[in-house]
Coordinates of C-alpha atoms in Angstrom, one line a residue:
Chain A
X261 CA -15.1 -64.5 162.0
X262 CA -15.7 -62.4 165.1
X263 CA -17.1 -59.0 164.3
X264 CA -17.8 -55.9 166.4
X265 CA -20.0 -53.1 165.2
X266 CA -19.9 -49.4 166.1
X267 CA -23.0 -47.2 165.4
X268 CA -22.4 -43.4 165.5
X269 CA -25.7 -42.0 164.3
X270 CA -29.3 -41.9 165.6
X271 CA -32.3 -43.7 164.0
X272 CA -34.4 -42.3 161.1
X273 CA -32.2 -39.2 160.5
X274 CA -29.4 -41.3 159.2
X275 CA -29.1 -44.6 157.4
X276 CA -26.2 -45.8 159.6
X277 CA -28.4 -47.8 162.1
X278 CA -30.5 -49.4 159.4
X279 CA -27.4 -50.5 157.5
X280 CA -25.7 -51.8 160.6
X281 CA -28.8 -53.8 161.4
X282 CA -28.9 -55.4 158.0
X283 CA -25.2 -56.1 158.3
X284 CA -25.6 -57.6 161.8
X285 CA -28.4 -59.9 160.5
X286 CA -26.3 -61.0 157.5
X287 CA -23.3 -61.7 159.7
X288 CA -25.3 -63.9 162.1
X289 CA -27.0 -65.6 159.2
X290 CA -23.7 -66.6 157.7
X291 CA -22.7 -68.2 161.1
X292 CA -20.2 -65.5 162.2
X293 CA -20.1 -64.1 165.7
X294 CA -20.8 -60.6 166.8
X295 CA -18.7 -59.8 169.9
X296 CA -20.6 -56.6 170.6
X297 CA -22.6 -53.7 169.1
X298 CA -21.6 -50.4 170.5
X299 CA -23.7 -47.3 170.3
X300 CA -21.9 -43.9 170.4
X301 CA -22.5 -40.3 169.6
X302 CA -26.2 -39.9 168.5
X303 CA -26.1 -43.6 168.0
X304 CA -27.3 -43.9 171.7
X305 CA -30.7 -42.6 170.5
X306 CA -31.2 -46.1 169.0
X307 CA -31.8 -47.3 172.5
X308 CA -34.8 -45.4 173.7
X309 CA -37.9 -47.5 174.2
X310 CA -40.1 -44.4 173.8
X311 CA -39.6 -44.3 170.1
X312 CA -42.9 -44.4 168.3
X313 CA -42.7 -44.3 164.5
X314 CA -45.8 -44.2 162.3
X315 CA -47.4 -47.7 162.0
X316 CA -46.3 -48.1 158.3
X317 CA -42.7 -47.5 159.1
X318 CA -40.0 -49.8 160.6
X319 CA -39.4 -49.6 164.3
X320 CA -35.6 -49.3 164.5
X321 CA -35.4 -49.6 168.3
X322 CA -37.7 -52.6 168.6
X323 CA -35.9 -54.3 165.7
X324 CA -32.6 -54.1 167.6
X325 CA -34.2 -55.2 170.8
X326 CA -35.7 -58.3 169.1
X327 CA -32.4 -59.1 167.5
X328 CA -30.6 -58.9 170.8
X329 CA -33.1 -61.1 172.7
X330 CA -33.2 -63.7 169.8
X331 CA -29.4 -64.0 169.4
X332 CA -28.0 -62.9 172.8
X333 CA -26.3 -60.0 171.1
X334 CA -24.4 -57.7 173.5
X335 CA -25.6 -54.2 172.7
X336 CA -23.8 -51.5 174.7
X337 CA -24.7 -47.8 174.9
X338 CA -21.9 -45.4 175.9
X339 CA -22.6 -44.0 179.3
X340 CA -21.1 -40.5 178.7
X341 CA -22.9 -40.1 175.3
X342 CA -26.2 -41.5 176.9
X343 CA -26.0 -39.0 179.8
X344 CA -25.7 -36.1 177.4
X345 CA -28.7 -37.3 175.3
X346 CA -31.0 -38.5 178.1
X347 CA -30.8 -42.2 177.7
X348 CA -31.4 -43.6 181.2
X349 CA -31.5 -47.0 182.9
X350 CA -32.3 -47.7 186.5
X351 CA -28.7 -47.2 187.7
X352 CA -28.4 -43.9 185.9
X353 CA -31.8 -42.7 187.1
X354 CA -30.7 -43.2 190.7
X355 CA -27.2 -41.9 190.2
X356 CA -28.3 -38.7 188.5
X357 CA -31.5 -38.1 190.4
X358 CA -33.8 -38.5 187.4
X359 CA -37.5 -39.5 187.6
X360 CA -37.7 -42.0 184.7
X361 CA -35.9 -44.5 182.6
X362 CA -36.1 -45.1 178.9
X363 CA -33.5 -47.8 178.0
X364 CA -35.1 -50.3 175.6
X365 CA -34.8 -54.1 176.3
X366 CA -31.7 -55.8 175.1
X367 CA -29.4 -52.7 175.6
X368 CA -27.1 -52.0 178.5
X369 CA -25.3 -48.8 179.4
X370 CA -21.6 -49.0 180.0
X371 CA -18.3 -47.2 179.4
X372 CA -16.1 -46.5 176.4
X373 CA -13.8 -49.2 177.6
X374 CA -16.3 -51.6 176.2
X375 CA -15.7 -50.1 172.7
X376 CA -11.9 -50.5 173.1
X377 CA -12.4 -54.0 174.4
X378 CA -14.5 -54.8 171.3
X379 CA -11.7 -53.5 169.1
X380 CA -9.2 -55.7 170.9
X381 CA -11.4 -58.9 170.9
X382 CA -13.0 -58.8 167.5
X383 CA -11.2 -59.7 164.3
X384 CA -13.0 -56.8 162.6
X385 CA -14.7 -53.7 163.9
X386 CA -17.0 -52.1 161.4
X387 CA -18.0 -48.5 161.8
X388 CA -21.4 -47.2 160.7
X389 CA -21.7 -43.4 160.7
X390 CA -21.3 -40.2 158.7
Chain B
X1421 CA -3.8 -57.5 177.8
X1422 CA -3.5 -57.8 174.0
X1423 CA -2.1 -54.7 172.4
X1424 CA -3.5 -53.7 169.0
X1425 CA -2.8 -50.8 166.7
X1426 CA -5.7 -48.4 167.0
X1427 CA -5.9 -45.5 164.6
X1428 CA -8.5 -42.8 165.1
X1429 CA -9.4 -40.9 161.9
X1430 CA -10.6 -37.4 162.7
X1431 CA -12.3 -35.8 159.8
X1432 CA -14.6 -33.2 161.3
X1433 CA -14.2 -29.6 162.4
X1434 CA -13.7 -29.2 166.2
X1435 CA -17.0 -27.4 166.9
X1436 CA -20.3 -27.4 165.1
X1437 CA -20.7 -31.1 165.8
X1438 CA -19.6 -33.2 168.8
X1439 CA -17.6 -35.8 166.8
X1440 CA -14.2 -34.3 167.5
X1441 CA -14.8 -34.1 171.2
X1442 CA -16.3 -37.6 171.6
X1443 CA -13.5 -39.0 169.4
X1444 CA -11.0 -37.5 171.8
X1445 CA -12.8 -39.3 174.7
X1446 CA -12.3 -42.6 173.0
X1447 CA -8.6 -41.8 172.3
X1448 CA -8.0 -41.3 176.0
X1449 CA -9.7 -44.5 176.9
X1450 CA -7.8 -46.5 174.3
X1451 CA -4.6 -45.0 175.7
X1452 CA -5.7 -45.9 179.2
X1453 CA -6.1 -49.5 178.0
X1454 CA -2.4 -49.3 176.9
X1455 CA -3.2 -49.7 173.2
X1456 CA -0.9 -48.6 170.4
X1457 CA -2.8 -45.4 169.5
X1458 CA -2.3 -43.1 166.6
X1459 CA -4.5 -40.3 165.3
X1460 CA -4.9 -39.2 161.7
X1461 CA -6.3 -35.7 160.9
X1462 CA -7.9 -35.4 157.5
X1463 CA -10.2 -33.0 155.8
X1464 CA -11.8 -30.4 158.2
X1465 CA -10.3 -32.5 161.0
X1466 CA -7.1 -30.5 160.6
X1467 CA -8.9 -27.5 162.2
X1468 CA -9.1 -29.5 165.4
X1469 CA -5.4 -28.9 165.9
X1470 CA -5.3 -25.2 164.9
X1471 CA -3.9 -22.8 167.5
X1472 CA -6.1 -20.3 169.3
X1473 CA -9.5 -21.8 169.7
X1474 CA -11.9 -19.2 171.1
X1475 CA -15.2 -20.7 171.9
X1476 CA -16.5 -18.3 174.5
X1477 CA -19.1 -16.7 172.2
X1478 CA -20.6 -20.0 171.1
X1479 CA -20.8 -21.2 174.7
X1480 CA -19.0 -24.5 174.1
X1481 CA -16.0 -25.8 176.0
X1482 CA -12.7 -25.4 174.1
X1483 CA -10.6 -28.6 174.1
X1484 CA -7.5 -27.4 172.3
X1485 CA -5.5 -27.8 175.5
X1486 CA -6.3 -31.5 175.7
X1487 CA -4.0 -32.1 172.8
X1488 CA -1.1 -31.1 174.9
X1489 CA -2.0 -33.7 177.4
X1490 CA -1.9 -36.6 174.9
X1491 CA 1.8 -37.0 175.5
X1492 CA 1.1 -37.9 179.1
X1493 CA -1.0 -40.8 177.8
X1494 CA 1.9 -41.8 175.4
X1495 CA -0.2 -40.8 172.4
X1496 CA 2.5 -39.3 170.2
X1497 CA 1.7 -40.6 166.7
X1498 CA -0.2 -37.7 165.2
X1499 CA -0.5 -37.6 161.4
X1500 CA -1.9 -34.7 159.5
X1501 CA -2.7 -34.8 155.8
X1502 CA -0.6 -32.3 153.9
X1503 CA -3.2 -31.8 151.2
X1504 CA -5.9 -31.1 153.8
X1505 CA -3.7 -28.4 155.4
X1506 CA -2.9 -26.8 152.1
X1507 CA -6.5 -26.8 150.9
X1508 CA -7.4 -24.8 154.0
X1509 CA -4.4 -22.3 153.8
X1510 CA -2.7 -23.9 156.8
X1511 CA 0.8 -25.1 157.6
X1512 CA 2.2 -27.1 160.5
X1513 CA 3.2 -23.8 162.1
X1514 CA -0.5 -23.0 162.6
X1515 CA -1.0 -26.1 164.7
X1516 CA -1.1 -26.2 168.5
X1517 CA 1.2 -29.3 168.9
X1518 CA 4.0 -30.9 166.9
X1519 CA 2.7 -33.4 164.4
X1520 CA 3.9 -35.5 161.5
X1521 CA 2.7 -34.0 158.2
X1522 CA 2.2 -36.7 155.6
X1523 CA 0.7 -37.0 152.2
X1524 CA -2.8 -38.6 152.0
X1525 CA -1.2 -41.5 150.2
X1526 CA 1.3 -42.0 153.1
X1527 CA -1.5 -41.8 155.7
X1528 CA -3.2 -44.5 153.6
X1529 CA -0.2 -46.7 154.1
X1530 CA -0.3 -46.0 157.9
X1531 CA -3.9 -47.1 157.8
X1532 CA -3.0 -50.4 156.2
X1533 CA -0.7 -51.2 159.2
X1534 CA -3.6 -50.8 161.7
X1535 CA -5.6 -53.5 163.4
X1536 CA -8.5 -51.2 164.3
X1537 CA -9.6 -48.0 162.4
X1538 CA -12.2 -45.8 164.1
X1539 CA -13.4 -43.0 161.9
X1540 CA -15.1 -40.0 163.4

């Protein structure tokens, strides 16, 4: 089956990103396909490479990055939600005159059309949020 | 393009959190993609439609008027849970736009007909 995943909450404050990660791993382990993981609302905060949790805790951002590079997972961060919350890639830095970027490896910033497309293309879209 | 039935399930009050506003942004994009869009308002989500939003004192942009623009996007299927209105002392007359008031059970049946359910 072809899944899409929507994550609406940030890391650590909320369980949504953890549960979505375990779900994504299980989906792939069972041989299913993930069309896209889309990060919206505070979910975009899962994509900052500046996250530095204590050493004895899980690194939620790195975990997503590693999963993406290991399985060619398409992880998309909503541009409008990212702009509000200061998640920046090279393009956004130049476009908005910022002096830094913080998008973690494996993520890309794009529009909400990518979420709608995921809804159209996937057999099931699963929402993780509050 | 494939057309699917997208239902947005709005459960949160209009202000206090950003869920309602960012849900509306997705609704407009789904409509622009010419999908078969409907919106269900449940729980505190019914407050999103209440007439007379006044947000000046909290310094947040009011988006009540955007509901009136939904028709221009061919988004006309708006379902409001009867029980959620009643629990909050509201009736359909308190709402800014015409909607279909349904029981929770009937909204559940509408949900079963959907291809994509996005809950905010």
